[in-house]
Tab-separated table of C-alpha atoms and ligand atoms in Angstrom:
chain	number	residue	atom	x	y	z
A	1	MET	CA	8.083	-0.761	6.125
A	2	ALA	CA	8.024	-4.641	7.093
A	3	ASP	CA	8.789	-3.602	10.790
A	4	ARG	CA	5.653	-0.998	10.729
A	5	PRO	CA	3.133	-2.474	8.000
A	6	HIS	CA	0.413	-0.342	9.620
A	7	ALA	CA	2.458	3.003	10.260
A	8	GLU	CA	0.900	5.006	6.624
A	9	PRO	CA	-2.824	3.905	7.221
A	10	GLU	CA	-4.433	4.625	3.648
A	11	SER	CA	-8.467	4.478	5.400
A	12	ILE	CA	-9.463	4.017	9.284
A	13	LEU	CA	-12.438	3.260	10.529
A	14	VAL	CA	-14.023	4.908	14.177
A	15	ALA	CA	-16.491	3.199	15.566
A	16	GLY	CA	-19.122	4.693	18.217
A	17	ALA	CA	-17.602	7.667	17.043
A	18	SER	CA	-19.833	10.344	18.909
A	19	GLY	CA	-17.872	8.882	22.167
A	20	GLY	CA	-14.821	11.412	24.146
A	21	ILE	CA	-12.116	8.967	22.622
A	22	ALA	CA	-13.571	8.375	19.690
A	23	HIS	CA	-13.814	12.313	18.445
A	24	ALA	CA	-10.490	12.706	19.935
A	25	LEU	CA	-9.243	9.923	17.717
A	26	LEU	CA	-10.819	11.376	14.670
A	27	GLU	CA	-9.040	14.734	14.927
A	28	GLU	CA	-5.491	12.681	15.440
A	29	VAL	CA	-5.780	10.918	12.523
A	30	ALA	CA	-6.896	13.692	10.634
A	31	ALA	CA	-4.227	15.981	11.873
A	32	ARG	CA	-1.664	13.246	11.055
A	33	TRP	CA	-2.869	11.783	7.782
A	34	PRO	CA	-5.004	14.782	5.931
A	35	GLY	CA	-5.107	12.378	3.034
A	36	ALA	CA	-6.631	9.057	4.552
A	37	GLN	CA	-9.930	8.485	3.749
A	38	LEU	CA	-11.717	8.634	7.042
A	39	LEU	CA	-15.221	6.294	8.370
A	40	THR	CA	-17.237	6.640	11.165
A	41	THR	CA	-19.960	4.801	12.540
A	42	SER	CA	-22.175	5.905	15.158
A	43	ARG	CA	-25.605	5.372	16.426
A	44	GLU	CA	-25.900	9.044	15.736
A	45	GLN	CA	-27.368	10.848	12.240
A	46	GLU	CA	-24.687	12.508	12.187
A	47	LEU	CA	-21.023	13.861	13.906
A	48	GLU	CA	-20.271	17.288	15.379
A	49	THR	CA	-17.015	18.069	13.564
A	50	ASP	CA	-15.474	19.838	10.381
A	51	ILE	CA	-13.451	16.519	9.435
A	52	ALA	CA	-14.175	15.618	6.319
A	53	HIS	CA	-15.210	11.734	6.649
A	54	ARG	CA	-17.964	9.361	5.277
A	55	HIS	CA	-20.538	8.137	7.907
A	56	CYS	CA	-22.815	5.008	8.496
A	57	THR	CA	-25.546	5.673	11.199
A	58	VAL	CA	-25.868	2.349	12.768
A	59	GLU	CA	-26.997	0.239	16.212
A	60	LEU	CA	-23.891	-2.081	16.421
A	61	SER	CA	-25.342	-3.756	18.893
A	62	GLU	CA	-28.058	-5.304	16.528
A	63	ALA	CA	-27.410	-8.271	14.152
A	64	ASP	CA	-28.972	-6.000	11.036
A	65	SER	CA	-25.944	-3.883	11.524
A	66	VAL	CA	-23.552	-6.660	9.843
A	67	GLU	CA	-24.952	-6.146	6.506
A	68	ALA	CA	-26.153	-2.611	6.960
A	69	VAL	CA	-22.324	-1.578	7.970
A	70	ARG	CA	-21.000	-4.368	5.322
A	71	THR	CA	-22.796	-2.420	2.476
A	72	PHE	CA	-21.343	0.764	3.824
A	73	LEU	CA	-17.704	-0.434	3.489
A	74	GLN	CA	-18.508	-2.137	0.199
A	75	ARG	CA	-19.206	1.370	-1.089
A	76	GLN	CA	-16.094	3.140	-0.403
A	77	GLY	CA	-13.604	0.449	-1.443
A	78	PRO	CA	-11.204	-2.307	-0.226
A	79	ALA	CA	-11.590	-3.104	3.231
A	80	PRO	CA	-10.243	0.151	6.056
A	81	SER	CA	-6.426	-0.026	6.462
A	82	TRP	CA	-7.036	0.333	10.362
A	83	VAL	CA	-10.097	-0.184	12.661
A	84	VAL	CA	-10.770	1.367	15.626
A	85	HIS	CA	-13.584	0.062	17.852
A	86	CYS	CA	-14.616	2.536	20.762
A	87	CYS	CA	-18.013	1.536	21.743
A	88	GLY	CA	-18.325	0.781	25.553
A	89	ILE	CA	-20.120	1.302	28.415
A	90	LEU	CA	-19.632	1.255	32.065
A	91	HIS	CA	-23.103	2.885	33.373
A	92	ASP	CA	-26.307	4.883	32.255
A	93	ASP	CA	-28.973	6.822	34.206
A	94	SER	CA	-30.064	4.141	36.371
A	95	HIS	CA	-27.042	1.551	36.414
A	96	GLY	CA	-24.017	1.750	37.314
A	97	PRO	CA	-20.480	-0.315	38.350
A	98	GLU	CA	-21.849	-3.001	41.365
A	99	LYS	CA	-19.330	-3.108	44.219
A	100	SER	CA	-20.656	-6.650	45.301
A	101	LEU	CA	-22.418	-9.317	43.757
A	102	ALA	CA	-25.618	-8.187	45.881
A	103	GLN	CA	-26.075	-5.425	43.468
A	104	CYS	CA	-25.763	-7.547	40.327
A	105	GLN	CA	-28.443	-7.331	38.097
A	106	ASP	CA	-29.250	-9.842	35.099
A	107	ASP	CA	-30.641	-6.714	32.591
A	108	TRP	CA	-27.516	-4.501	33.082
A	109	LEU	CA	-24.989	-7.685	32.749
A	110	LEU	CA	-26.797	-8.754	29.618
A	111	HIS	CA	-26.731	-4.916	28.485
A	112	SER	CA	-23.289	-4.783	28.821
A	113	MET	CA	-22.121	-7.597	27.345
A	114	ARG	CA	-24.638	-6.034	24.127
A	115	ILE	CA	-22.522	-2.894	24.029
A	116	ASN	CA	-19.206	-4.021	25.240
A	117	VAL	CA	-18.926	-7.264	23.478
A	118	LEU	CA	-21.776	-7.458	20.792
A	119	THR	CA	-20.962	-4.553	19.329
A	120	HIS	CA	-17.306	-5.441	18.466
A	121	LEU	CA	-18.675	-8.720	17.281
A	122	HIS	CA	-21.003	-7.833	14.612
A	123	LEU	CA	-18.555	-4.763	13.113
A	124	ALA	CA	-15.924	-7.983	12.817
A	125	GLN	CA	-18.586	-9.713	11.003
A	126	ALA	CA	-19.238	-7.022	8.937
A	127	VAL	CA	-15.542	-6.381	7.770
A	128	ALA	CA	-14.174	-9.886	7.590
A	129	PRO	CA	-15.305	-10.617	4.221
A	130	LEU	CA	-13.760	-7.643	2.882
A	131	LEU	CA	-10.109	-8.552	4.165
A	132	LYS	CA	-7.250	-9.558	2.031
A	133	LYS	CA	-4.718	-11.861	2.189
A	134	HIS	CA	-1.958	-9.174	0.896
A	135	ARG	CA	-3.271	-6.108	2.310
A	136	PRO	CA	-1.911	-5.194	5.385
A	137	PHE	CA	-5.049	-5.002	8.430
A	138	LEU	CA	-5.229	-3.319	12.083
A	139	TRP	CA	-7.837	-3.849	14.614
A	140	ALA	CA	-7.901	-2.256	17.935
A	141	SER	CA	-10.786	-2.956	19.958
A	142	LEU	CA	-10.816	-0.157	23.000
A	143	SER	CA	-10.900	-2.229	25.956
A	144	ALA	CA	-9.930	-2.037	29.355
A	145	LYS	CA	-6.984	-3.283	32.065
A	146	VAL	CA	-9.969	-3.875	34.354
A	147	GLY	CA	-11.241	-6.647	31.986
A	148	SER	CA	-7.781	-8.268	32.653
A	149	ILE	CA	-8.429	-11.497	34.508
A	150	GLU	CA	-5.058	-11.498	36.443
A	151	ASP	CA	-4.842	-8.241	37.107
A	152	ASN	CA	-7.978	-7.998	38.831
A	153	GLY	CA	-6.866	-7.797	42.469
A	154	LEU	CA	-9.964	-5.046	43.679
A	155	GLY	CA	-12.809	-6.919	42.303
A	156	GLY	CA	-16.264	-5.080	42.135
A	157	TRP	CA	-17.519	-3.753	38.826
A	158	TYR	CA	-19.059	-7.170	38.015
A	159	SER	CA	-20.612	-6.525	34.252
A	160	TYR	CA	-18.316	-4.364	33.037
A	161	ARG	CA	-15.382	-6.492	34.007
A	162	MET	CA	-16.867	-9.623	32.736
A	163	SER	CA	-17.938	-7.974	29.422
A	164	LYS	CA	-14.605	-6.613	28.716
A	165	ALA	CA	-12.932	-10.380	29.397
A	166	ALA	CA	-15.469	-11.316	27.410
A	167	LEU	CA	-14.233	-8.704	24.697
A	168	ASN	CA	-10.551	-9.635	25.417
A	169	MET	CA	-11.423	-13.244	24.344
A	170	LEU	CA	-12.876	-12.323	21.466
A	171	VAL	CA	-9.723	-10.285	20.451
A	172	ARG	CA	-7.724	-12.704	20.743
A	173	ASN	CA	-9.806	-15.065	18.658
A	174	LEU	CA	-9.949	-12.941	16.138
A	175	SER	CA	-6.063	-12.754	15.831
A	176	ILE	CA	-6.062	-15.984	15.264
A	177	GLU	CA	-8.526	-16.327	12.778
A	178	TRP	CA	-7.554	-13.081	10.587
A	179	GLY	CA	-3.816	-13.881	11.395
A	180	ARG	CA	-4.066	-17.159	8.965
A	181	LYS	CA	-6.298	-15.059	6.529
A	182	VAL	CA	-4.360	-11.816	6.012
A	183	ASN	CA	-0.627	-11.314	5.975
A	184	GLU	CA	0.251	-8.260	7.527
A	185	CYS	CA	-2.275	-8.434	10.372
A	186	CYS	CA	-2.754	-7.212	14.046
A	187	VAL	CA	-5.643	-7.464	16.254
A	188	VAL	CA	-5.035	-6.083	19.693
A	189	ALA	CA	-7.530	-4.961	22.520
A	190	VAL	CA	-6.158	-1.450	23.838
A	191	HIS	CA	-6.870	-0.077	27.264
A	192	PRO	CA	-6.523	3.531	26.868
A	193	GLY	CA	-5.913	4.964	30.412
A	194	THR	CA	-8.246	6.811	32.711
A	195	THR	CA	-9.515	9.340	30.062
A	196	ASP	CA	-12.013	12.564	30.740
A	197	THR	CA	-15.146	11.524	29.013
A	198	ALA	CA	-18.708	10.598	29.535
A	199	LEU	CA	-17.985	7.082	30.711
A	200	SER	CA	-15.551	8.064	33.426
A	201	GLY	CA	-17.230	10.938	34.627
A	202	PRO	CA	-18.889	9.942	37.529
A	203	PHE	CA	-15.568	8.286	38.636
A	204	GLN	CA	-13.350	10.477	38.593
A	205	GLU	CA	-13.738	12.076	42.431
A	206	ASN	CA	-10.818	9.830	43.648
A	207	ILE	CA	-8.667	9.577	40.664
A	208	ARG	CA	-4.862	12.106	40.890
A	209	GLU	CA	-5.005	14.743	38.520
A	210	ASP	CA	-2.117	13.156	36.857
A	211	LYS	CA	-3.644	10.159	36.188
A	212	LEU	CA	-6.819	11.291	34.483
A	213	PHE	CA	-6.012	12.519	30.616
A	214	SER	CA	-7.923	14.140	27.983
A	215	PRO	CA	-9.161	12.499	25.105
A	216	ALA	CA	-6.812	14.463	22.807
A	217	THR	CA	-3.677	12.672	24.824
A	218	SER	CA	-4.975	9.360	25.398
A	219	ALA	CA	-5.955	9.756	21.276
A	220	GLY	CA	-2.362	10.823	20.403
A	221	ARG	CA	-1.055	7.855	22.663
A	222	ILE	CA	-3.253	4.831	21.062
A	223	VAL	CA	-2.223	6.417	17.137
A	224	ASP	CA	1.253	6.321	18.239
A	225	VAL	CA	1.242	2.538	19.699
A	226	LEU	CA	-0.996	1.430	17.066
A	227	GLN	CA	1.504	2.853	14.372
A	228	GLN	CA	4.431	0.742	15.737
A	229	LEU	CA	2.265	-2.492	15.806
A	230	SER	CA	3.470	-5.563	13.999
A	231	ARG	CA	2.569	-8.885	14.104
A	232	ASP	CA	4.310	-10.325	17.192
A	233	LYS	CA	1.263	-7.992	19.291
A	234	SER	CA	-1.034	-8.979	17.937
A	235	GLY	CA	-3.945	-11.000	20.045
A	236	ARG	CA	-2.762	-8.837	23.012
A	237	LEU	CA	-4.293	-6.501	25.477
A	238	LEU	CA	-1.944	-3.280	25.527
A	239	PHE	CA	-1.780	-0.449	27.655
A	240	TRP	CA	-1.630	2.935	26.624
A	241	ASP	CA	2.120	2.949	26.385
A	242	GLY	CA	2.383	0.090	24.241
A	243	GLY	CA	3.303	-2.415	26.834
A	244	VAL	CA	1.745	-5.947	27.174
A	245	LEU	CA	-1.209	-6.325	29.903
A	246	PRO	CA	-1.788	-10.050	30.985
A	247	TRP	CA	-5.133	-11.246	29.795
B	1	NAP	N1	-12.708	6.845	29.573
B	1	NAP	C1	-12.012	6.105	29.947
B	1	NAP	O1	-11.447	6.070	31.346
B	1	NAP	C2	-11.513	4.605	29.710
B	1	NAP	C3	-10.923	3.805	30.569
B	1	NAP	C4	-10.725	2.608	30.084
B	1	NAP	C5	-11.384	2.200	28.658
B	1	NAP	N2	-12.150	3.265	28.416
B	1	NAP	C6	-12.859	2.311	27.043
B	1	NAP	O2	-12.950	3.078	25.956
B	1	NAP	C7	-13.876	3.605	24.921
B	1	NAP	C8	-13.849	4.572	24.563
B	1	NAP	O3	-14.886	5.207	26.243
B	1	NAP	P1	-14.875	6.509	26.343
B	1	NAP	O4	-14.572	7.232	27.457
B	1	NAP	O5	-14.646	7.517	24.833
B	1	NAP	O6	-16.609	6.458	26.233
B	1	NAP	P2	-17.908	7.481	25.720
B	1	NAP	O7	-17.421	8.933	25.161
B	1	NAP	O8	-18.977	7.461	26.903
B	1	NAP	O9	-18.342	6.894	24.206
B	1	NAP	C9	-18.653	5.155	24.530
B	1	NAP	C10	-18.951	4.821	23.049
B	1	NAP	O10	-19.400	3.964	23.146
B	1	NAP	C11	-20.656	3.899	22.158
B	1	NAP	N3	-21.950	3.359	23.126
B	1	NAP	C12	-22.437	4.219	24.595
B	1	NAP	N4	-23.668	3.237	24.763
B	1	NAP	C13	-23.927	2.548	23.815
B	1	NAP	C14	-25.466	2.116	23.410
B	1	NAP	N5	-26.250	1.931	24.218
B	1	NAP	N6	-25.141	1.329	22.560
B	1	NAP	C15	-24.094	1.356	21.588
B	1	NAP	N7	-22.697	1.954	21.443
B	1	NAP	C16	-22.735	2.563	22.538
B	1	NAP	C17	-21.051	5.201	21.682
B	1	NAP	O11	-21.066	4.857	20.463
B	1	NAP	P3	-22.232	6.214	19.713
B	1	NAP	O12	-21.431	6.861	18.651
B	1	NAP	O13	-22.550	4.991	18.241
B	1	NAP	O14	-23.113	6.614	20.184
B	1	NAP	C18	-19.635	5.784	21.761
B	1	NAP	O15	-18.445	5.666	21.329
B	1	NAP	C19	-14.829	2.253	25.597
B	1	NAP	O16	-14.728	1.304	24.876
B	1	NAP	C20	-14.317	2.165	26.861
B	1	NAP	O17	-14.720	1.090	28.015
B	1	NAP	C21	-12.425	3.922	28.240
């Protein structure tokens, strides 16, 4: 237990739960821990699943979501043992990742920041008052390797890269602040690997088949990594196999 303080979560919150990886994560944790309390947030009114869960419909990019989610969580009991935050955006119907500086538009960068950073900040603000010194707590934000500044050798994808880099800094800060507050606290950013979801859909053409993973495969690997975590990995950007990526 001392080496793996997060191995048996009593309750798990999956945020952005309508997404491809989030949905698979919900199935994965429900199968591994049938007795765990499962909590979800999404913009959707309800989720297409038979898995028993308590749901909060919320737009996490809005500031008033902090109070709404906090009230929801307080009604469920103590802080969740795990929070896995899946919100993220790479493209929409009229915007895609920029190949060059000339393609950058203010509104898309700001929107990317709202979804890729603010949704995570607001959920953290909702959860923070519920944390207890002696209750182990694990937070994982799904981020992306392309948000690593050191790893960036290709360029492009300005808004996604910049917003994920900002998310990574948020995660690092949270790991420091919450690490002082909670004895067994682990806060990480996780790169799930290229996964076959709506987010990656338009960009799968040049990806080798063995490098494109199903949501179930990615979810299983993410849960494997989270189960093994301890304080020494807190404040890190992790690859899907648990290895540490440079910030
Ligand atoms: N798929 C990949 O290859 C890949 C690779 C690297 C990193 N990632 C990261 O993994 C995470 C999950 O991605 P995914 O592949 O599962 O993508 P997805 O199926 O498109 O799901 C995206 C998630 O983001 C939320 N979201 C999308 N647009 C939003 C908006 N306008 N406002 C608020 N929330 C919004 C949705 O939450 P609601 O339930 O609230 O709608 C949904 O959970 C993302 O953070 C992504 O950056 C994915």
